[in-house]
XYZ file of N, CA, C and O in Angstrom:
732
model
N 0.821 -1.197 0.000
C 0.000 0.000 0.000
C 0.862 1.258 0.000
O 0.492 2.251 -0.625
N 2.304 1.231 0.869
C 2.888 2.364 0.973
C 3.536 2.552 -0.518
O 3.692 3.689 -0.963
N 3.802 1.721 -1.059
C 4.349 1.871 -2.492
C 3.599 1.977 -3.331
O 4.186 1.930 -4.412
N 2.420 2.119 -3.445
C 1.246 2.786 -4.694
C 1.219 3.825 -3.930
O 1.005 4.635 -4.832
N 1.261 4.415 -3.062
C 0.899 6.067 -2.491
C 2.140 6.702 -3.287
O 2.052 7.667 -4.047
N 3.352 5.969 -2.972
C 5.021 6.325 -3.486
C 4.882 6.496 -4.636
O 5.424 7.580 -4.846
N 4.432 6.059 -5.700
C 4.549 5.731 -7.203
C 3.406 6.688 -7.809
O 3.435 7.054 -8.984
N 2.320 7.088 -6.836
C 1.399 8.227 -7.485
C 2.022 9.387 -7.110
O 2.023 10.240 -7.998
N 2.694 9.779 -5.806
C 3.529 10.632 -5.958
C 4.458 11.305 -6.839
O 4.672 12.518 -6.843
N 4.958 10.497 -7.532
C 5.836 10.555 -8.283
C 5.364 11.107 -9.576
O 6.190 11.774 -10.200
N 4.273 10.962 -10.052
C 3.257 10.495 -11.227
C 3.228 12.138 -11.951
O 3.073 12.906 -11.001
N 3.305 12.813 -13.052
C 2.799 13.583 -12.981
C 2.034 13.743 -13.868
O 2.399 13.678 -15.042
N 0.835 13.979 -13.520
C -0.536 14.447 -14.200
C -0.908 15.123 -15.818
O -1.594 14.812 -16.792
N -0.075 16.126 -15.439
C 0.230 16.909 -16.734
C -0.629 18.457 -16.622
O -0.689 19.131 -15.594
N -0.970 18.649 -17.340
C -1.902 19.434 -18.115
C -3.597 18.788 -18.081
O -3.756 18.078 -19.074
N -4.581 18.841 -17.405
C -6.165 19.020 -17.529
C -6.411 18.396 -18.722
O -5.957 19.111 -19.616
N -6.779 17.670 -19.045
C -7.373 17.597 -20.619
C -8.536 18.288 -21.301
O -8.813 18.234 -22.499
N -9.244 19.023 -20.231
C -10.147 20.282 -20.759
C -9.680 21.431 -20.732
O -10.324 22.465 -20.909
N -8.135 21.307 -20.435
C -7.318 22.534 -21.025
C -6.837 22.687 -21.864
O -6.378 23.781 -22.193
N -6.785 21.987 -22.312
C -6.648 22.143 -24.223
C -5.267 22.342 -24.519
O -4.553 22.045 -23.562
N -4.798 22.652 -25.291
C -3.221 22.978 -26.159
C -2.733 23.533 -24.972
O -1.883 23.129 -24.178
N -3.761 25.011 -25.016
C -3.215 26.114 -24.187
C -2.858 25.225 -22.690
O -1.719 24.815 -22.465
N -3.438 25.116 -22.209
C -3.184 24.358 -20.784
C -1.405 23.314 -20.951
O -0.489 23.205 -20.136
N -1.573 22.715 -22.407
C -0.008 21.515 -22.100
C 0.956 22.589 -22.406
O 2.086 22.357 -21.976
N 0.733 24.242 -23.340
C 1.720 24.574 -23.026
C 2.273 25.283 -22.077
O 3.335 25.896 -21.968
N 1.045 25.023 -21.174
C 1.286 26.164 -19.694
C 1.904 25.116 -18.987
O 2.759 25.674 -18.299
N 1.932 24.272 -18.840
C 2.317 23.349 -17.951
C 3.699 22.684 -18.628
O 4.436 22.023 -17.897
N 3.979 22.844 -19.817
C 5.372 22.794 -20.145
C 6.213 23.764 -19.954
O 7.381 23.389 -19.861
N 6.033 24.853 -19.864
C 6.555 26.198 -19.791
C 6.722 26.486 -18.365
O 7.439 27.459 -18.133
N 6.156 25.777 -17.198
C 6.231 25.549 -16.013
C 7.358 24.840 -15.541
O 7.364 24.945 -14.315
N 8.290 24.186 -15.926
C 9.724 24.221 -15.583
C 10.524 25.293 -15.703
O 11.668 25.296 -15.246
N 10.113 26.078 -16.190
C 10.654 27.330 -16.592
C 10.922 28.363 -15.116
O 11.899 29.014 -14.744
N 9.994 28.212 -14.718
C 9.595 28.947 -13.540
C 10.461 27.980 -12.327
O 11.414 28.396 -11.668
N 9.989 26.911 -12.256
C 10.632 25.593 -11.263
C 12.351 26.126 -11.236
O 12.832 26.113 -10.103
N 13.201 26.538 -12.248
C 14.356 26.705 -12.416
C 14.702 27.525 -11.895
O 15.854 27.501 -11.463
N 13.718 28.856 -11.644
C 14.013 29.955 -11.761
C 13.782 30.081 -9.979
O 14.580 30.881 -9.492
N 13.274 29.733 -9.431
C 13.245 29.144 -8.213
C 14.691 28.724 -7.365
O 15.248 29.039 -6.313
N 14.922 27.791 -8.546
C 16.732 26.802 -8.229
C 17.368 28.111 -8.193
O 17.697 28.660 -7.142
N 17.557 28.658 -9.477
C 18.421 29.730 -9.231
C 18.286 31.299 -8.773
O 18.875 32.295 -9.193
N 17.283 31.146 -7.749
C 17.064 31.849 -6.991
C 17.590 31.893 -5.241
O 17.704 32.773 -4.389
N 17.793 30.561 -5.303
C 18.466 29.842 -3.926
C 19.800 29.907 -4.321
O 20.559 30.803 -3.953
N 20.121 28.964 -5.078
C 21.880 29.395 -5.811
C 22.368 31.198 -5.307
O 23.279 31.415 -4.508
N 21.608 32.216 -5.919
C 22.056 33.140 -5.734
C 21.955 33.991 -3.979
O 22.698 34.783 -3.399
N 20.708 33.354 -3.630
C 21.012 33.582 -2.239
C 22.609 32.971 -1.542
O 23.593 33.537 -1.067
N 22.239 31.576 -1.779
C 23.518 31.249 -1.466
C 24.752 31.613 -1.764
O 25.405 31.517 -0.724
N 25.621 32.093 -2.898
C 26.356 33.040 -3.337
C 26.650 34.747 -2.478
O 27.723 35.228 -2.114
N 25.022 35.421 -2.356
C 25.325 36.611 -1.844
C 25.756 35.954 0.122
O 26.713 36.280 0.824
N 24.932 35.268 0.351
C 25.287 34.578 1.691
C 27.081 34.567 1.958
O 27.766 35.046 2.861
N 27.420 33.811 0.760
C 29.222 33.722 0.838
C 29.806 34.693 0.814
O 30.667 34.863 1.677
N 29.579 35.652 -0.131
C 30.453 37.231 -0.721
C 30.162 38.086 0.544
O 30.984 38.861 1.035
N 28.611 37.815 1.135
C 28.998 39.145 2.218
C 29.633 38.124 3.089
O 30.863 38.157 3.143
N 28.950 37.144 3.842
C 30.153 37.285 5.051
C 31.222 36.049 5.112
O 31.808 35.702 6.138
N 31.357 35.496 3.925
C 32.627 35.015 3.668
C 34.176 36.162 3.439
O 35.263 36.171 4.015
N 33.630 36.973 2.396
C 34.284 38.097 1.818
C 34.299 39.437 2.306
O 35.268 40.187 2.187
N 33.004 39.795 2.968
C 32.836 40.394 3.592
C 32.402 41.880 2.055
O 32.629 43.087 2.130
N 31.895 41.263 1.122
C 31.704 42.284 -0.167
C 29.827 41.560 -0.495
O 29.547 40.656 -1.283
N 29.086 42.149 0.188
C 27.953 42.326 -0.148
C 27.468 42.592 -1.771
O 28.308 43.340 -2.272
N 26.751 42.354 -2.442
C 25.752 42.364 -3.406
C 25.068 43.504 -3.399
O 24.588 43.775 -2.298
N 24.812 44.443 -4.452
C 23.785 45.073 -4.445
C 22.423 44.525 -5.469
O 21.335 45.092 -5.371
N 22.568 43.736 -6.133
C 21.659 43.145 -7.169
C 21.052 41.679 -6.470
O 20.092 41.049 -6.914
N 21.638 41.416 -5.604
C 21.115 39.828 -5.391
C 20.004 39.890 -4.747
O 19.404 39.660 -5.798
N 19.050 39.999 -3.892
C 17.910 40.504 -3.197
C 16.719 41.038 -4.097
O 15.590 40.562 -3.972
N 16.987 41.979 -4.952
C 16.162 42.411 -5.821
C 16.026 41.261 -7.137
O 14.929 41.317 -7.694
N 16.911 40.323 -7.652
C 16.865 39.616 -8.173
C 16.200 38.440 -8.089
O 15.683 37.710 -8.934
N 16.378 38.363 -6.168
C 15.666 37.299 -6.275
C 14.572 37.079 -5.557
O 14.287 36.001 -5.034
N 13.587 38.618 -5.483
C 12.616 38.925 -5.163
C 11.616 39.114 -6.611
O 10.387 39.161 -6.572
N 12.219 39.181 -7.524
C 11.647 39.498 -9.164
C 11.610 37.876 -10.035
O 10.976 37.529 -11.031
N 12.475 37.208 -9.252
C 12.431 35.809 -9.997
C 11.772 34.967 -9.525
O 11.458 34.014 -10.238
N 11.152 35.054 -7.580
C 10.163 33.951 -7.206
C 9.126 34.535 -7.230
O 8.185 33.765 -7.042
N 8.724 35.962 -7.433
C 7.304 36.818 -7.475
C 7.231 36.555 -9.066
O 6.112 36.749 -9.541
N 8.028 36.230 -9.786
C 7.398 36.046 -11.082
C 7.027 34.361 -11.145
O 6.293 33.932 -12.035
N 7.664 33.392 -10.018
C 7.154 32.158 -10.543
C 5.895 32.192 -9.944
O 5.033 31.493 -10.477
N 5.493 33.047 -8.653
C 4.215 32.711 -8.065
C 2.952 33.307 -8.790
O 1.780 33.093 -8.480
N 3.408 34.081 -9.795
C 2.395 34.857 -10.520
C 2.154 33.654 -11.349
O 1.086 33.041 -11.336
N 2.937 33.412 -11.898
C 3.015 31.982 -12.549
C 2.065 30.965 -12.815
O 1.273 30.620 -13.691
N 2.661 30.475 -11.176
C 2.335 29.123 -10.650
C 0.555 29.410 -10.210
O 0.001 28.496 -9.598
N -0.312 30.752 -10.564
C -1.699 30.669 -10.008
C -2.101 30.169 -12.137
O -2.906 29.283 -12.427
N -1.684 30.608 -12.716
C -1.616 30.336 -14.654
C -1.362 28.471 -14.250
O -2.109 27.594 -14.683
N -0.247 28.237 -13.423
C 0.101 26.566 -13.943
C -0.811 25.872 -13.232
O -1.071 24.703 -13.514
N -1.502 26.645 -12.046
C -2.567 25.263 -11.394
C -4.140 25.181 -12.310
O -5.060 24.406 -12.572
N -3.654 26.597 -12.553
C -5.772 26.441 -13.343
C -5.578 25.577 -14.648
O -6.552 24.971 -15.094
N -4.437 25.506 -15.233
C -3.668 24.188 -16.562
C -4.382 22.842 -15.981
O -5.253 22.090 -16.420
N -3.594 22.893 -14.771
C -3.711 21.317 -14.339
C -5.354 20.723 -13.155
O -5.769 19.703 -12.604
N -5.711 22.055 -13.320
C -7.608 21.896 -12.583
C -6.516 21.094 -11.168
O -6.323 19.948 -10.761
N -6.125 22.203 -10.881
C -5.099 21.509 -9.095
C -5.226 22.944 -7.916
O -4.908 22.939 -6.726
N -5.756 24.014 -8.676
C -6.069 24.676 -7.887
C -7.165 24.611 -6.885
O -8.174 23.951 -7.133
N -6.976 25.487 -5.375
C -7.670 24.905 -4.031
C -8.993 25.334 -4.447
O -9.234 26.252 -5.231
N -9.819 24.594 -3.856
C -10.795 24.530 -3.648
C -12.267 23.788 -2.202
O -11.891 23.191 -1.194
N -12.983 23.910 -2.345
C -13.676 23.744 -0.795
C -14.146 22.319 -1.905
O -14.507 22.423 -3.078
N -14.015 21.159 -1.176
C -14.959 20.249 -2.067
C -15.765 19.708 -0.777
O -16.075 18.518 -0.728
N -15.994 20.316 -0.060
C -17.031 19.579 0.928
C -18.345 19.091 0.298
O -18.860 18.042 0.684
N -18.847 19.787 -0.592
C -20.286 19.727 -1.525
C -20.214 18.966 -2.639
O -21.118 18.290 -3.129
N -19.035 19.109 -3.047
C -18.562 18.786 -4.693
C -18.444 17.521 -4.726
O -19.071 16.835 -5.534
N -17.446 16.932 -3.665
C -17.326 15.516 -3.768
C -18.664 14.933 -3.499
O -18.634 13.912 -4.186
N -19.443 14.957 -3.102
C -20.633 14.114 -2.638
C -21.855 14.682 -4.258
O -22.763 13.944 -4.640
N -21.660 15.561 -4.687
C -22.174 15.740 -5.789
C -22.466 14.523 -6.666
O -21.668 13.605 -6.474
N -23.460 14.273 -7.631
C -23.329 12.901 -9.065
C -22.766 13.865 -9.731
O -22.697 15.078 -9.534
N -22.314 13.076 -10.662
C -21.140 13.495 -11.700
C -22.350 14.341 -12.779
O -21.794 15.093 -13.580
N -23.504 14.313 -12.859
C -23.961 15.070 -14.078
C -24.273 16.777 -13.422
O -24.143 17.839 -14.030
N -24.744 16.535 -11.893
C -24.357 17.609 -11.453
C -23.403 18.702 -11.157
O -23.676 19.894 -11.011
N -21.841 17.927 -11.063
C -20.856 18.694 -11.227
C -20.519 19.291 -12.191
O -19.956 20.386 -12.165
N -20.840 18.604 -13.270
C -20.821 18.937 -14.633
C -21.288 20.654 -14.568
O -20.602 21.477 -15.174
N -22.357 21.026 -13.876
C -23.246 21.897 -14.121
C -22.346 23.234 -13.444
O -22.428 24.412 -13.793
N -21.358 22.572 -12.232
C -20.754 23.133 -10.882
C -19.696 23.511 -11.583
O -19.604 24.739 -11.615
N -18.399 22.647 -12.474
C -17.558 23.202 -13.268
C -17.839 24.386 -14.267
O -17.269 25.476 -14.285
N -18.759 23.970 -15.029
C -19.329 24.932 -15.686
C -19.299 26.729 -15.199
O -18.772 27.740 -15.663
N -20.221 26.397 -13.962
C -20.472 27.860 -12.874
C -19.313 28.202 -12.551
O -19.073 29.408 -12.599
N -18.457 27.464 -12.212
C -17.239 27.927 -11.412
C -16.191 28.208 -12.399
O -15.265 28.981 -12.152
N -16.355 27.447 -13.775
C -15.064 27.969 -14.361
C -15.852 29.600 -15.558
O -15.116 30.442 -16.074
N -16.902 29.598 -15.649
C -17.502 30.502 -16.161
C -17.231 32.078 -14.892
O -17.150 33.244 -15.279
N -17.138 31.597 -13.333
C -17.268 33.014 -12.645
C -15.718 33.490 -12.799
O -15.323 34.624 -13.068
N -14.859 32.183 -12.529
C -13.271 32.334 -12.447
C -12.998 33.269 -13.948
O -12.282 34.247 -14.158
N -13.656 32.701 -14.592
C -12.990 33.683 -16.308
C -13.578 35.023 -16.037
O -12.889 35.837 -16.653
N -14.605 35.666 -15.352
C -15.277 36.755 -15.027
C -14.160 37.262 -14.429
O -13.566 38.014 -15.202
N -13.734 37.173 -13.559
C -12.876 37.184 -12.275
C -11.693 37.587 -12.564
O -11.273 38.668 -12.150
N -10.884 36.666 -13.418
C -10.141 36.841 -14.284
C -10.052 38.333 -15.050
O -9.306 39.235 -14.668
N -10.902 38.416 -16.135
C -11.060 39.488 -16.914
C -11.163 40.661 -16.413
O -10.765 41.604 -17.097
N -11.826 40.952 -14.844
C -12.012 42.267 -13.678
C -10.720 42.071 -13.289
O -10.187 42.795 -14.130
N -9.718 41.588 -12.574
C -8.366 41.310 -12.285
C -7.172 41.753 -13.292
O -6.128 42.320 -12.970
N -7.608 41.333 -14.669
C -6.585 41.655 -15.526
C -6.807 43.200 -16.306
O -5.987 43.743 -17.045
N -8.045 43.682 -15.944
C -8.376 45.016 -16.345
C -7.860 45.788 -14.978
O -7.231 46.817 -15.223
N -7.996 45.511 -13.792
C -7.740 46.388 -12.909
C -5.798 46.579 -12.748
O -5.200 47.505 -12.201
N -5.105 45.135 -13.560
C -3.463 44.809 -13.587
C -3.084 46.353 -14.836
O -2.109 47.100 -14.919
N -4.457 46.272 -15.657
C -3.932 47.234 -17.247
C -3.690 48.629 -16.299
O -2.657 49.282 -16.444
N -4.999 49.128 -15.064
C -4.658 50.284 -14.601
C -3.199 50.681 -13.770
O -2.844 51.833 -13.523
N -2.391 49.333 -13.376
C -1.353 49.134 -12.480
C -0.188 49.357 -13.354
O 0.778 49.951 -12.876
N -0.153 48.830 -14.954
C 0.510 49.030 -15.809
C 0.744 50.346 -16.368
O 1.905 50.749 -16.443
N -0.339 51.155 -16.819
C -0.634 52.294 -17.132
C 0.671 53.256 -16.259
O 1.416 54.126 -16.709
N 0.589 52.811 -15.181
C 1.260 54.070 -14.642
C 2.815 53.456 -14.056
O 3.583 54.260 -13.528
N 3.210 51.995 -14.189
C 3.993 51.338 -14.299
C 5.329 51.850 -15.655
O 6.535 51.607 -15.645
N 4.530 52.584 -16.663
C 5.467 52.017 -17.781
C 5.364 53.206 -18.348
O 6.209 53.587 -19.158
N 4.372 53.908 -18.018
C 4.405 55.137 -18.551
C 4.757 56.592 -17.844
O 4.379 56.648 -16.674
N 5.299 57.570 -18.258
C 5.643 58.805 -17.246
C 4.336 59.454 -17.300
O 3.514 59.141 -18.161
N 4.099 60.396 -16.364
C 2.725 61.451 -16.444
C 2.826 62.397 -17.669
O 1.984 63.203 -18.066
N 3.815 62.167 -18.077
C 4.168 63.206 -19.670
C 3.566 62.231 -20.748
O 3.098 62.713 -21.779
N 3.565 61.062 -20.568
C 3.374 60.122 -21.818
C 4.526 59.435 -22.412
O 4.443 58.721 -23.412
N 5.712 59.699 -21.696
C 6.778 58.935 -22.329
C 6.852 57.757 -21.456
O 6.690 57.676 -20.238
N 7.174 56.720 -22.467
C 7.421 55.529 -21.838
C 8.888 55.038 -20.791
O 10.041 55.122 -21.215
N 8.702 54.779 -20.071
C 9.643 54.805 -18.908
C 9.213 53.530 -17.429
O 8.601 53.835 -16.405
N 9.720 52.258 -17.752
C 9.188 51.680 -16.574
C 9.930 51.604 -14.954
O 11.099 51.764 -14.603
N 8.958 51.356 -14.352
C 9.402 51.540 -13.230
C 9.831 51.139 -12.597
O 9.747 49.911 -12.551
N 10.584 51.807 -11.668
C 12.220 51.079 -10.853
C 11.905 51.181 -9.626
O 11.137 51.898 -8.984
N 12.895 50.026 -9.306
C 12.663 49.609 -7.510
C 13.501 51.011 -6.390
O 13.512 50.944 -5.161
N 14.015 51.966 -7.060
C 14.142 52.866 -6.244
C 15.329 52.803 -5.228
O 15.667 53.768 -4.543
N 15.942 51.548 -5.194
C 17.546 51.202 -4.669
C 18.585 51.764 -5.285
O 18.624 52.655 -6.133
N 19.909 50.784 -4.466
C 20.640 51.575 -5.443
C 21.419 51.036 -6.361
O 22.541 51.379 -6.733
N 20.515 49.881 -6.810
C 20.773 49.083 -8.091
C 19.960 49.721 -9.094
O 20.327 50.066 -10.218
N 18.592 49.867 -8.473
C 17.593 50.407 -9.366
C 17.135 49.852 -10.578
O 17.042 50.514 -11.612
N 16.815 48.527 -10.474
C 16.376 47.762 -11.691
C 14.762 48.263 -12.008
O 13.960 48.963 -11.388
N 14.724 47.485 -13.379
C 13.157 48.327 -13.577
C 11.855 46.968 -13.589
O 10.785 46.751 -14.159
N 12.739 46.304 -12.593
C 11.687 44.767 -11.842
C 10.297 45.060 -11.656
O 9.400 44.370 -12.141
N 10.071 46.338 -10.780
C 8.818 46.320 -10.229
C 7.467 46.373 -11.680
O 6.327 45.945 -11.860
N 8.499 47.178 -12.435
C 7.718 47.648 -13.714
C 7.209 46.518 -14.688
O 6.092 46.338 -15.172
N 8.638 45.664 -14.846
C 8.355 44.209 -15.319
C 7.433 43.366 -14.747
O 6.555 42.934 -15.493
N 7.433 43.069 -13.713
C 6.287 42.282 -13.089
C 4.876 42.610 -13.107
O 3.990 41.760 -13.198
N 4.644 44.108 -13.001
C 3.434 44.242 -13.469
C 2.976 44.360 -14.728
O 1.759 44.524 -14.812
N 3.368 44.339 -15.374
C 3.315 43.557 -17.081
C 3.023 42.124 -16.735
O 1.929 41.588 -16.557
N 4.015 41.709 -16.688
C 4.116 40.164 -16.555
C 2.869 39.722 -15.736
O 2.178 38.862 -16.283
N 2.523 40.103 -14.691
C 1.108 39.916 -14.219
C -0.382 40.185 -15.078
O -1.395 39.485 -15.097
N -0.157 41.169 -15.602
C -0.633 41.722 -16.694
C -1.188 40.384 -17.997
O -2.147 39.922 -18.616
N 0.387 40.287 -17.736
C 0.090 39.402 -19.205
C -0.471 37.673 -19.114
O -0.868 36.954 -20.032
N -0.300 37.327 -17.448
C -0.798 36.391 -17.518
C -1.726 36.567 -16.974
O -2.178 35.462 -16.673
N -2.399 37.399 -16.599
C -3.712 37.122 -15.911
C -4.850 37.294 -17.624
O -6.035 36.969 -17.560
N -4.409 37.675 -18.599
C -5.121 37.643 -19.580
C -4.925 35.763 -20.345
O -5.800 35.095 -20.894
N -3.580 35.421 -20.099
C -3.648 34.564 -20.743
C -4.948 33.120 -19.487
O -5.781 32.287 -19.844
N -4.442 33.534 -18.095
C -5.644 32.977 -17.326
C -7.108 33.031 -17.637
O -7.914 32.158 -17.316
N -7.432 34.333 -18.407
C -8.854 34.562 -18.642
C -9.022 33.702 -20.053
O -10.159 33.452 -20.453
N -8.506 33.504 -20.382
C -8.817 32.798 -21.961
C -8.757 31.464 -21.532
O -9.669 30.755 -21.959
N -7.608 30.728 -20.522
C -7.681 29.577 -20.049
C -9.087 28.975 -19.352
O -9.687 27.928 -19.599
N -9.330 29.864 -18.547
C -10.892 30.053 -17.983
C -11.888 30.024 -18.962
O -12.794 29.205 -18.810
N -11.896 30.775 -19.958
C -12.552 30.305 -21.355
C -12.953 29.203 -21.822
O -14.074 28.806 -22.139
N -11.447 28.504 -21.847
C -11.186 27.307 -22.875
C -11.740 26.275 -21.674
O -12.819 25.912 -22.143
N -11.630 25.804 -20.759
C -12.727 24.907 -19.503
C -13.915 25.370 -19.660
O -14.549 24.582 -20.362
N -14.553 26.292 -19.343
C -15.983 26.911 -19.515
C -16.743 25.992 -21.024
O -17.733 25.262 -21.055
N -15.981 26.329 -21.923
C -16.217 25.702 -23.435
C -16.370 24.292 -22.897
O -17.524 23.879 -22.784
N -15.049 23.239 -22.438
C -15.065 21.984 -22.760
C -16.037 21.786 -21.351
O -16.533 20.661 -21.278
N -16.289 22.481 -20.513
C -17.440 21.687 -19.625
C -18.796 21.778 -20.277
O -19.533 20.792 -20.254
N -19.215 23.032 -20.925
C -19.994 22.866 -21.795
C -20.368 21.921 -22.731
O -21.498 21.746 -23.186
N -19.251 21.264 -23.016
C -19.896 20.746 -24.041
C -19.703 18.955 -23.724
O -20.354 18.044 -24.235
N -18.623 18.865 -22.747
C -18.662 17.776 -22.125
C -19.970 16.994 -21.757
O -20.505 17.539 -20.791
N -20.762 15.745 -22.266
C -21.635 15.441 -22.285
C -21.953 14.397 -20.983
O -22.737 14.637 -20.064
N -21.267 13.378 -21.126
C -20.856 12.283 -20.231
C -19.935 12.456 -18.606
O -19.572 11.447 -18.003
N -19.714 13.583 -18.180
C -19.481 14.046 -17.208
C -20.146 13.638 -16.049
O -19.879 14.161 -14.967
C-alpha cells in the first residue's frame, strides 16, 4: 500500500485535458519557472558567501531574487488552473453525481474567467502608470535602490500578461465543460 501512495507521488498528471493545447503549453513552460526558483536559492547562497565570507555584499542579489520567485508565483496561479489543481472547498462537490458537477464546473469555471477578466483590467490600470511617465513617455518603473532595476515595472506587465492569458484559459474549460456530455 505504501508503495502505490510512493509511485502516485511521483506520477505527474500533466496538463487538464479540458485545457486544451493552451493548458499543455502552460504546464510545459512551467519548468521554466521551477528553475528559476533553483536559481534563486543558488544566488542567495552566493550573496550569503560574498557578504560574510568576503565580507563584499551584493547590491543586485535581493532584488533579483525577489523578481524571480514573485514572477514564478504569478506563474504558478496560470500553472494550477492548466492542471484543474487549484484549491478549492470540495465539501459539496465531492458528494455531488457526476452530471451535477458537470453543471458546478461549468459555474465555477464561467465566474473564475469573469474574475479573471475584472483582475486583468484592474493589472492594465497598475501598468498604465507602471510604464508610462505622467508626460506620456514611456519609462518603466524602478525599484528605487541603489541598483535600481526596472523589476517592479516588469512584473506588473508580466502579471498583466498572464492574468489575460488565465482569462482565456478560464474560457477554454468553460467551453469543454460545456460541451462535455458524459461528465
Amino acid at each position: 500500500m505504501t508503495e502505490q501512495i510512493a509511485e502516485r507521488l511521483h506520477e505527474d498528471p500533466g496538463a487538464d485535458p479540458h485545457s486544451g493545447a493552451l493548458g499543455r503549453i502552460i504546464n510545459a513552460v512551467g519548468i521554466v519557472f521551477a528553475i528559476g526558483i533553483l536559481v534563486s536559492a543558488g544566488i542567495l547562497v552566493i550573496e550569503i558567501f560574498l557578504r560574510y565570507a568576503l565580507n563584499a555584499p551584493t547590491i543586485w542579489a535581493h532584488e533579483t531574487v525577489i523578481f524571480l520567485t514573485a514572477s514564478a508565483f504569478v506563474y504558478g496561479g496560470l500553472y494550477v488552473v492548466a492542471r484543474n489543481t487549484h484549491i478549492r472547498v470540495v465539501l459539496i462537490y465531492d458528494y455531488l453525481p457526476k452530471p451535477i458537477r458537470r453543471y458546478f464546473d461549468i459555474a465555477i469555471s464561467m465566474i473564475s474567467f469573469l474574475a479573471s477578466g475584472m483582475f486583468a483590467w484592474a493589472a492594465w490600470k497598475g501598468v498604465e502608470r507602471a510604464i508610462w511617465t505622467p508626460a506620456g513617455d514611456f519609462r518603466l518603473e524602478t525599484s528605487g535602490s541603489a541598483w535600481n532595476p526596472p523589476t517592479p515595472g516588469l512584473l506588473k506587465v508580466f502579471l498583466l500578461f498572464i492574468l489575460i492569458i488565465m482569462t482565456v484559459q478560464f474560457l477554454i474549460l468553460t467551453i469543454a465543460y460545456f460541451k462535455k456530455k458524459d461528465h
